[in-house]
Amino acid sequence: MFSNKSILITGGTGSFGKRFVAHLIKHYTPKKLIIYSRDELKQFEMQQTFNASCMRYFIGDVRDKERLKAAMREVDYVVHAAALKQVPAAEYNPNECIKTNINGAQNVIDAAIEADVSRVIALSTDKAANPVNLYGATKLASDKLFVAANNISGAKGPRFAVVRYGNVVGSRGSVVPFFHKLLDEGVKTLPVTHKEMTRFWITLDEGVEFVVTNFQRMQGGEIFVPKIPSIRILDLVESISGNREYEEVGIRPGEKLHEVMVPEEMAHHSLEFEDHYVITPAIKFFDKTVDYHKNKLGEIGQAVAEKFEYHSGTNPHFLTVDELATLDKATI
Ligand SMILES: NC(=O)c1ccc[n+]([C@@H]2O[C@H](COP(=O)([O-])OP(=O)(O)OC[C@H]3O[C@@H](n4cnc5c(N)ncnc54)[C@H](OP(=O)(O)O)[C@@H]3O)[C@@H](O)[C@H]2O)c1
């Protein structure tokens, strides 16, 4: 699907972008892989590893629509991964988060329509479901923009879909590297915001593969949610430190005890497939005949139960301490 195609990745120097590029180079022969991000140093460093002839490095901000339009010329597929994603930073600098995550999303949509790209997938987060912090709220607004973009792109224009998933094991600024850093500094008791906390847990490779497959599945307008395991925070502490000793430091502003990926309020238009869920658009304008029960790969989905909710605390699949330790060794 990606061989001989041009693919642009906003936020291509981030954790997701680099792994996505590695995956495409390993499994396909893309015509062009365009990295779109702001910081020249991150791009320079990425070029030391990713220097295949298909690689292109564009300095640009998603807040700059004209630059995005130039970067998307003759592009087939776009992955929109650029975002401000630190919850406290978003609370402290709300307008900056809005400019990147919401205005930036609309710019990506406008540029994709103008450049007539074929398909766009935007990355979202569990924090966008029933959001309680500004980061989540901006990602929810971004999700809504991408779903609705199908209505303005016309019957033959680009198709837009969203991929929503939970905590990425070991990603920049996340809890696993934080715990390792504290232990390396000699801290004996790890800080835990609340001992009952649960989270959805996905590896970067699983996230990349899910995005790649959804380019093949998508019809436009879907929010794709993978079926992934949950973790209990004290199991994570034990898997990293070897014991369950912790210091409870209290829930941080904008933090939830559990996360949700498919809210109960969305159950009436959500579908279950073998390894994922799909939240279908509440309003369908662009193609009233599209049937989300059967995707482009021919997979069949069923309506979820009326009060269904995909919730990290009630998820039937939790990772054990041993599984977490194995995963930790594989990702550090
Ligand atoms: N990591 C997770 O646990 C997780 C979980 C669920 C969903 N997600 C979502 O997955 C996506 C990718 O996350 P990630 O972990 O790869 O993030 P990351 O490692 O922090 O990378 C973010 C990327 O976005 C770029 N960027 C930031 N602001 C930009 C702007 N205004 N214009 C252009 N590029 C900009 C950054 O480069 P520059 O700073 O050089 O511009 C960087 O390349 C995000 O949309 C995030 O919301 C992440």
Short mmCIF file of C-alpha atoms and ligand atoms in Angstrom, two decimals:
data_model
loop_
_atom_site.label_atom_id
_atom_site.label_comp_id
_atom_site.label_asym_id
_atom_site.label_seq_id
_atom_site.Cartn_x
_atom_site.Cartn_y
_atom_site.Cartn_z
CA MET A 1 0.00 0.00 0.00
CA PHE A 2 2.87 2.42 0.73
CA SER A 3 5.26 1.30 -2.01
CA ASN A 4 5.81 3.94 -4.69
CA LYS A 5 3.66 6.38 -2.66
CA SER A 6 4.56 9.68 -1.02
CA ILE A 7 3.77 9.87 2.68
CA LEU A 8 4.00 12.95 4.90
CA ILE A 9 4.26 12.63 8.69
CA THR A 10 3.65 15.74 10.76
CA GLY A 11 5.63 15.33 13.97
CA GLY A 12 7.83 12.86 12.11
CA THR A 13 10.77 13.36 14.50
CA GLY A 14 8.71 12.25 17.51
CA SER A 15 8.53 8.79 19.11
CA PHE A 16 5.71 7.65 16.84
CA GLY A 17 7.07 9.27 13.67
CA LYS A 18 10.50 7.66 13.87
CA ARG A 19 9.08 4.18 14.50
CA PHE A 20 6.52 4.64 11.72
CA VAL A 21 9.27 5.65 9.27
CA ALA A 22 11.39 2.65 10.32
CA HIS A 23 8.39 0.38 9.70
CA LEU A 24 7.67 1.80 6.24
CA ILE A 25 11.31 1.58 5.15
CA LYS A 26 11.52 -2.03 6.35
CA HIS A 27 8.31 -3.26 4.74
CA TYR A 28 7.74 -1.02 1.69
CA THR A 29 9.60 1.06 -0.88
CA PRO A 30 7.99 4.50 -0.55
CA LYS A 31 8.62 7.11 -3.22
CA LYS A 32 8.97 9.86 -0.61
CA LEU A 33 8.78 9.95 3.18
CA ILE A 34 8.39 13.56 4.25
CA ILE A 35 9.13 14.53 7.84
CA TYR A 36 7.36 17.72 8.84
CA SER A 37 8.33 19.33 12.18
CA ARG A 38 9.84 22.49 13.69
CA ASP A 39 13.14 21.69 15.36
CA GLU A 40 16.15 21.43 13.03
CA LEU A 41 18.24 19.61 15.64
CA LYS A 42 15.73 16.75 15.96
CA GLN A 43 15.63 16.53 12.17
CA PHE A 44 19.46 16.58 11.95
CA GLU A 45 19.67 13.78 14.51
CA MET A 46 17.01 11.76 12.71
CA GLN A 47 18.92 12.14 9.43
CA GLN A 48 21.90 10.35 11.00
CA THR A 49 19.74 7.20 11.19
CA PHE A 50 17.16 7.72 8.47
CA ASN A 51 19.01 8.82 5.35
CA ALA A 52 17.47 6.62 2.62
CA SER A 53 16.99 8.37 -0.72
CA CYS A 54 13.21 8.56 -0.17
CA MET A 55 13.63 10.71 2.97
CA ARG A 56 12.73 14.42 2.84
CA TYR A 57 13.04 16.76 5.83
CA PHE A 58 10.74 19.79 5.91
CA ILE A 59 11.06 22.38 8.66
CA GLY A 60 7.55 23.62 9.29
CA ASP A 61 4.93 24.31 11.91
CA VAL A 62 1.42 22.85 11.71
CA ARG A 63 0.27 26.35 12.64
CA ASP A 64 1.52 27.47 9.18
CA LYS A 65 -1.06 26.45 6.57
CA GLU A 66 0.92 27.75 3.58
CA ARG A 67 3.95 25.69 4.53
CA LEU A 68 1.78 22.60 4.98
CA LYS A 69 0.27 23.15 1.54
CA ALA A 70 3.74 23.31 -0.01
CA ALA A 71 4.85 20.18 1.85
CA MET A 72 1.77 18.19 0.76
CA ARG A 73 2.18 18.70 -3.00
CA GLU A 74 1.89 15.30 -4.73
CA VAL A 75 1.53 13.50 -1.40
CA ASP A 76 -0.67 10.37 -1.24
CA TYR A 77 -1.01 9.74 2.49
CA VAL A 78 -0.65 11.91 5.59
CA VAL A 79 -0.17 10.83 9.20
CA HIS A 80 -0.83 13.70 11.56
CA ALA A 81 1.24 12.99 14.69
CA ALA A 82 2.41 16.52 15.60
CA ALA A 83 0.98 17.67 18.91
CA LEU A 84 1.67 19.31 22.21
CA LYS A 85 0.91 16.43 24.56
CA GLN A 86 2.14 17.20 28.08
CA VAL A 87 -0.94 17.62 30.31
CA PRO A 88 0.57 20.16 32.77
CA ALA A 89 2.14 22.24 29.96
CA ALA A 90 -1.25 22.41 28.24
CA GLU A 91 -2.94 23.57 31.46
CA TYR A 92 -0.33 26.29 31.92
CA ASN A 93 -0.19 27.39 28.25
CA PRO A 94 -3.73 26.67 27.04
CA ASN A 95 -3.70 28.91 24.00
CA GLU A 96 -0.44 27.42 22.72
CA CYS A 97 -1.96 23.95 22.97
CA ILE A 98 -5.09 25.14 21.14
CA LYS A 99 -2.99 26.72 18.36
CA THR A 100 -1.03 23.52 17.73
CA ASN A 101 -3.59 20.80 18.42
CA ILE A 102 -6.77 22.44 17.10
CA ASN A 103 -5.73 25.15 14.63
CA GLY A 104 -2.93 22.87 13.44
CA ALA A 105 -5.44 20.06 12.83
CA GLN A 106 -7.63 22.34 10.71
CA ASN A 107 -4.55 23.47 8.74
CA VAL A 108 -3.62 19.84 8.03
CA ILE A 109 -7.18 19.22 6.81
CA ASP A 110 -7.26 22.32 4.59
CA ALA A 111 -3.84 21.55 3.10
CA ALA A 112 -4.77 17.90 2.49
CA ILE A 113 -7.95 18.92 0.68
CA GLU A 114 -6.14 21.51 -1.41
CA ALA A 115 -3.34 19.09 -2.30
CA ASP A 116 -5.93 16.36 -2.96
CA VAL A 117 -4.10 13.71 -0.94
CA SER A 118 -5.79 10.34 -0.81
CA ARG A 119 -5.99 9.41 2.89
CA VAL A 120 -5.18 11.08 6.21
CA ILE A 121 -4.96 9.48 9.65
CA ALA A 122 -4.74 11.70 12.72
CA LEU A 123 -3.42 10.31 16.00
CA SER A 124 -5.59 10.77 19.05
CA THR A 125 -5.42 9.68 22.67
CA ASP A 126 -7.64 8.12 25.32
CA LYS A 127 -7.47 11.53 27.03
CA ALA A 128 -9.78 12.83 24.28
CA ALA A 129 -12.62 10.60 25.53
CA ASN A 130 -14.67 12.44 28.19
CA PRO A 131 -11.78 14.91 28.56
CA VAL A 132 -10.95 16.51 31.91
CA ASN A 133 -7.80 18.36 30.86
CA LEU A 134 -7.05 20.83 28.09
CA TYR A 135 -4.77 18.42 26.23
CA GLY A 136 -7.62 15.90 26.01
CA ALA A 137 -10.13 18.61 25.10
CA THR A 138 -7.92 19.84 22.23
CA LYS A 139 -7.48 16.30 20.96
CA LEU A 140 -11.27 15.76 21.12
CA ALA A 141 -11.75 18.95 19.09
CA SER A 142 -9.11 17.71 16.65
CA ASP A 143 -10.89 14.31 16.35
CA LYS A 144 -14.16 16.11 15.59
CA LEU A 145 -12.45 18.25 12.92
CA PHE A 146 -10.97 15.18 11.20
CA VAL A 147 -14.24 13.24 11.26
CA ALA A 148 -16.19 16.22 9.91
CA ALA A 149 -13.50 16.93 7.27
CA ASN A 150 -14.97 14.05 5.25
CA ASN A 151 -18.08 16.15 4.81
CA ILE A 152 -16.23 19.09 3.27
CA SER A 153 -13.81 17.14 1.10
CA GLY A 154 -16.57 15.95 -1.24
CA ALA A 155 -17.26 12.49 -2.66
CA LYS A 156 -13.90 12.21 -4.46
CA GLY A 157 -11.71 14.20 -2.05
CA PRO A 158 -9.40 12.92 0.68
CA ARG A 159 -10.74 10.56 3.33
CA PHE A 160 -9.91 11.30 6.95
CA ALA A 161 -9.89 8.93 9.95
CA VAL A 162 -8.63 9.00 13.52
CA VAL A 163 -6.67 6.44 15.53
CA ARG A 164 -7.15 6.68 19.28
CA TYR A 165 -5.03 4.73 21.74
CA GLY A 166 -3.67 4.84 25.29
CA ASN A 167 -0.30 5.26 26.99
CA VAL A 168 2.62 4.31 24.79
CA VAL A 169 5.12 2.23 26.76
CA GLY A 170 8.32 4.17 27.24
CA SER A 171 7.45 7.19 25.08
CA ARG A 172 9.15 10.54 25.74
CA GLY A 173 8.08 12.10 29.05
CA SER A 174 6.04 9.07 30.14
CA VAL A 175 5.98 7.21 33.46
CA VAL A 176 8.30 4.29 32.61
CA PRO A 177 11.40 6.39 31.74
CA PHE A 178 10.52 8.63 34.71
CA PHE A 179 10.54 5.67 37.13
CA HIS A 180 13.82 4.38 35.66
CA LYS A 181 15.42 7.79 36.04
CA LEU A 182 14.38 7.99 39.71
CA LEU A 183 15.73 4.50 40.45
CA ASP A 184 19.01 5.38 38.68
CA GLU A 185 19.25 8.45 40.96
CA GLY A 186 18.95 6.16 43.99
CA VAL A 187 15.31 6.83 44.93
CA LYS A 188 13.98 3.89 46.98
CA THR A 189 10.22 4.60 46.91
CA LEU A 190 8.53 5.47 43.62
CA PRO A 191 5.89 8.24 43.59
CA VAL A 192 2.40 7.11 42.61
CA THR A 193 -0.42 9.59 42.21
CA HIS A 194 -3.11 7.09 43.32
CA LYS A 195 -2.68 3.42 44.15
CA GLU A 196 -5.88 2.38 42.31
CA MET A 197 -4.86 4.00 39.02
CA THR A 198 -5.16 1.99 35.78
CA ARG A 199 -4.08 2.81 32.24
CA PHE A 200 -4.39 1.36 28.77
CA TRP A 201 -0.97 0.13 27.62
CA ILE A 202 0.33 -0.15 24.05
CA THR A 203 3.80 -0.56 22.58
CA LEU A 204 5.04 1.81 19.91
CA ASP A 205 5.24 -1.05 17.40
CA GLU A 206 1.63 -2.04 18.09
CA GLY A 207 0.58 1.60 17.62
CA VAL A 208 2.47 1.84 14.31
CA GLU A 209 1.03 -1.42 13.00
CA PHE A 210 -2.47 -0.35 14.00
CA VAL A 211 -2.10 2.91 12.04
CA VAL A 212 -0.67 1.09 9.01
CA THR A 213 -3.56 -1.41 8.97
CA ASN A 214 -6.14 1.32 9.40
CA PHE A 215 -4.93 3.02 6.22
CA GLN A 216 -6.17 -0.15 4.52
CA ARG A 217 -9.37 -0.43 6.57
CA MET A 218 -10.60 3.14 6.49
CA GLN A 219 -13.59 4.45 4.57
CA GLY A 220 -13.45 7.90 6.18
CA GLY A 221 -14.95 9.20 9.40
CA GLU A 222 -13.94 6.35 11.71
CA ILE A 223 -12.30 6.67 15.11
CA PHE A 224 -10.33 3.41 15.34
CA VAL A 225 -9.63 2.10 18.86
CA PRO A 226 -7.40 -0.98 19.31
CA LYS A 227 -8.19 -3.70 21.85
CA ILE A 228 -5.17 -3.44 24.14
CA PRO A 229 -4.40 -4.49 27.72
CA SER A 230 -4.61 -2.34 30.84
CA ILE A 231 -2.09 -2.06 33.66
CA ARG A 232 -2.43 -1.38 37.40
CA ILE A 233 0.03 1.25 38.56
CA LEU A 234 1.29 -0.84 41.51
CA ASP A 235 1.97 -3.77 39.16
CA LEU A 236 4.05 -1.35 37.08
CA VAL A 237 5.94 -0.21 40.20
CA GLU A 238 6.69 -3.86 41.11
CA SER A 239 7.75 -4.76 37.56
CA ILE A 240 10.29 -1.91 37.50
CA SER A 241 11.55 -1.72 41.10
CA GLY A 242 11.07 -5.33 42.22
CA ASN A 243 8.76 -4.38 45.11
CA ARG A 244 5.43 -2.65 45.72
CA GLU A 245 6.78 0.19 47.85
CA TYR A 246 5.41 3.53 46.79
CA GLU A 247 4.64 7.00 48.03
CA GLU A 248 1.16 8.30 47.20
CA VAL A 249 1.53 11.89 45.98
CA GLY A 250 -2.08 12.62 44.96
CA ILE A 251 -3.83 12.89 41.62
CA ARG A 252 -2.31 15.68 39.51
CA PRO A 253 -4.44 18.45 38.04
CA GLY A 254 -6.18 17.16 34.93
CA GLU A 255 -5.39 13.52 35.68
CA LYS A 256 -7.98 10.70 35.82
CA LEU A 257 -7.98 7.57 37.96
CA HIS A 258 -8.91 5.48 34.90
CA GLU A 259 -9.03 6.22 31.17
CA VAL A 260 -11.80 5.55 28.68
CA MET A 261 -11.42 4.97 24.94
CA VAL A 262 -15.04 4.35 23.91
CA PRO A 263 -17.36 6.35 26.20
CA GLU A 264 -20.73 4.87 27.09
CA GLU A 265 -22.40 7.84 25.41
CA MET A 266 -20.84 6.71 22.09
CA ALA A 267 -22.00 3.09 22.44
CA HIS A 268 -25.00 3.60 20.19
CA HIS A 269 -22.75 4.28 17.21
CA SER A 270 -19.78 2.10 18.06
CA LEU A 271 -18.87 -1.25 16.51
CA GLU A 272 -16.77 -4.15 17.73
CA PHE A 273 -14.40 -5.96 15.38
CA GLU A 274 -12.12 -8.86 16.29
CA ASP A 275 -9.17 -6.76 17.45
CA HIS A 276 -10.54 -3.22 17.58
CA TYR A 277 -13.54 -0.94 18.01
CA VAL A 278 -14.78 1.74 15.64
CA ILE A 279 -16.67 4.85 16.73
CA THR A 280 -18.61 5.79 13.61
CA PRO A 281 -19.49 9.42 12.80
CA ALA A 282 -22.56 10.83 14.52
CA ILE A 283 -23.47 12.68 11.31
CA LYS A 284 -22.82 11.24 7.86
CA PHE A 285 -22.95 13.70 4.98
CA PHE A 286 -20.22 12.70 2.57
CA ASP A 287 -21.54 9.29 1.58
CA LYS A 288 -24.81 8.19 3.12
CA THR A 289 -24.37 4.68 1.68
CA VAL A 290 -21.12 3.90 3.49
CA ASP A 291 -21.58 0.85 5.71
CA TYR A 292 -19.11 0.82 8.60
CA HIS A 293 -20.06 -2.75 9.58
CA LYS A 294 -17.80 -4.00 6.79
CA ASN A 295 -14.44 -2.27 6.39
CA LYS A 296 -12.23 -2.07 3.29
CA LEU A 297 -10.37 -5.20 4.38
CA GLY A 298 -13.70 -7.05 4.45
CA GLU A 299 -13.68 -7.41 8.25
CA ILE A 300 -17.14 -7.49 9.81
CA GLY A 301 -18.10 -5.54 12.95
CA GLN A 302 -21.10 -5.82 15.27
CA ALA A 303 -22.86 -3.12 17.27
CA VAL A 304 -21.65 -3.00 20.88
CA ALA A 305 -24.11 -3.45 23.78
CA GLU A 306 -26.24 -0.43 24.71
CA LYS A 307 -24.26 0.56 27.83
CA PHE A 308 -20.88 -0.62 26.56
CA GLU A 309 -17.84 1.38 27.65
CA TYR A 310 -14.21 0.59 26.89
CA HIS A 311 -12.63 1.56 30.22
CA SER A 312 -9.10 0.87 31.52
CA GLY A 313 -10.44 -0.20 34.94
CA THR A 314 -12.99 -2.73 33.62
CA ASN A 315 -10.95 -3.98 30.66
CA PRO A 316 -11.01 -7.81 30.76
CA HIS A 317 -7.31 -7.92 29.85
CA PHE A 318 -4.70 -6.73 32.40
CA LEU A 319 -0.96 -7.30 32.03
CA THR A 320 0.66 -9.25 34.89
CA VAL A 321 3.77 -8.03 36.75
CA ASP A 322 5.88 -10.56 34.81
CA GLU A 323 4.44 -9.47 31.47
CA LEU A 324 5.14 -5.84 32.37
CA ALA A 325 8.74 -6.66 33.33
CA THR A 326 9.28 -8.50 30.02
CA LEU A 327 7.80 -5.58 28.09
CA ASP A 328 9.97 -3.15 30.04
CA LYS A 329 13.17 -5.07 29.17
CA ALA A 330 12.15 -5.12 25.51
CA THR A 331 11.54 -1.35 25.33
CA ILE A 332 14.45 0.15 27.31
N1 LIG B 1 3.07 9.09 23.53
C1 LIG B 1 1.91 8.65 23.98
O1 LIG B 1 1.84 8.03 25.06
C2 LIG B 1 0.67 8.88 23.16
C3 LIG B 1 -0.51 8.21 23.52
C4 LIG B 1 -1.65 8.40 22.75
C5 LIG B 1 -1.61 9.27 21.67
N2 LIG B 1 -0.47 9.95 21.35
C6 LIG B 1 -0.48 10.87 20.22
O2 LIG B 1 0.46 10.42 19.26
C7 LIG B 1 1.01 11.53 18.57
C8 LIG B 1 2.52 11.42 18.50
O3 LIG B 1 3.01 11.35 19.82
P1 LIG B 1 4.56 11.16 20.10
O4 LIG B 1 4.66 10.35 21.34
O5 LIG B 1 5.26 10.72 18.88
O6 LIG B 1 4.96 12.68 20.44
P2 LIG B 1 6.41 13.31 20.56
O7 LIG B 1 7.46 12.26 20.69
O8 LIG B 1 6.32 14.37 21.63
O9 LIG B 1 6.61 14.03 19.16
C9 LIG B 1 5.85 15.15 18.80
C10 LIG B 1 6.28 15.57 17.41
O10 LIG B 1 5.48 16.68 17.01
C11 LIG B 1 6.33 17.72 16.54
N3 LIG B 1 5.64 18.99 16.77
C12 LIG B 1 5.22 19.52 17.94
N4 LIG B 1 4.62 20.69 17.73
C13 LIG B 1 4.66 20.90 16.38
C14 LIG B 1 4.18 21.93 15.54
N5 LIG B 1 3.56 23.00 16.05
N6 LIG B 1 4.37 21.82 14.22
C15 LIG B 1 5.02 20.75 13.68
N7 LIG B 1 5.47 19.72 14.43
C16 LIG B 1 5.30 19.82 15.78
C17 LIG B 1 7.62 17.53 17.33
O11 LIG B 1 8.76 18.08 16.67
P3 LIG B 1 9.22 19.62 16.87
O12 LIG B 1 9.15 19.89 18.32
O13 LIG B 1 10.58 19.65 16.27
O14 LIG B 1 8.26 20.44 16.05
C18 LIG B 1 7.72 16.02 17.30
O15 LIG B 1 8.23 15.59 16.05
C19 LIG B 1 0.47 12.79 19.25
O16 LIG B 1 -0.59 13.30 18.45
C20 LIG B 1 -0.07 12.30 20.57
O17 LIG B 1 -1.17 13.08 20.99
C21 LIG B 1 0.69 9.75 22.07
#
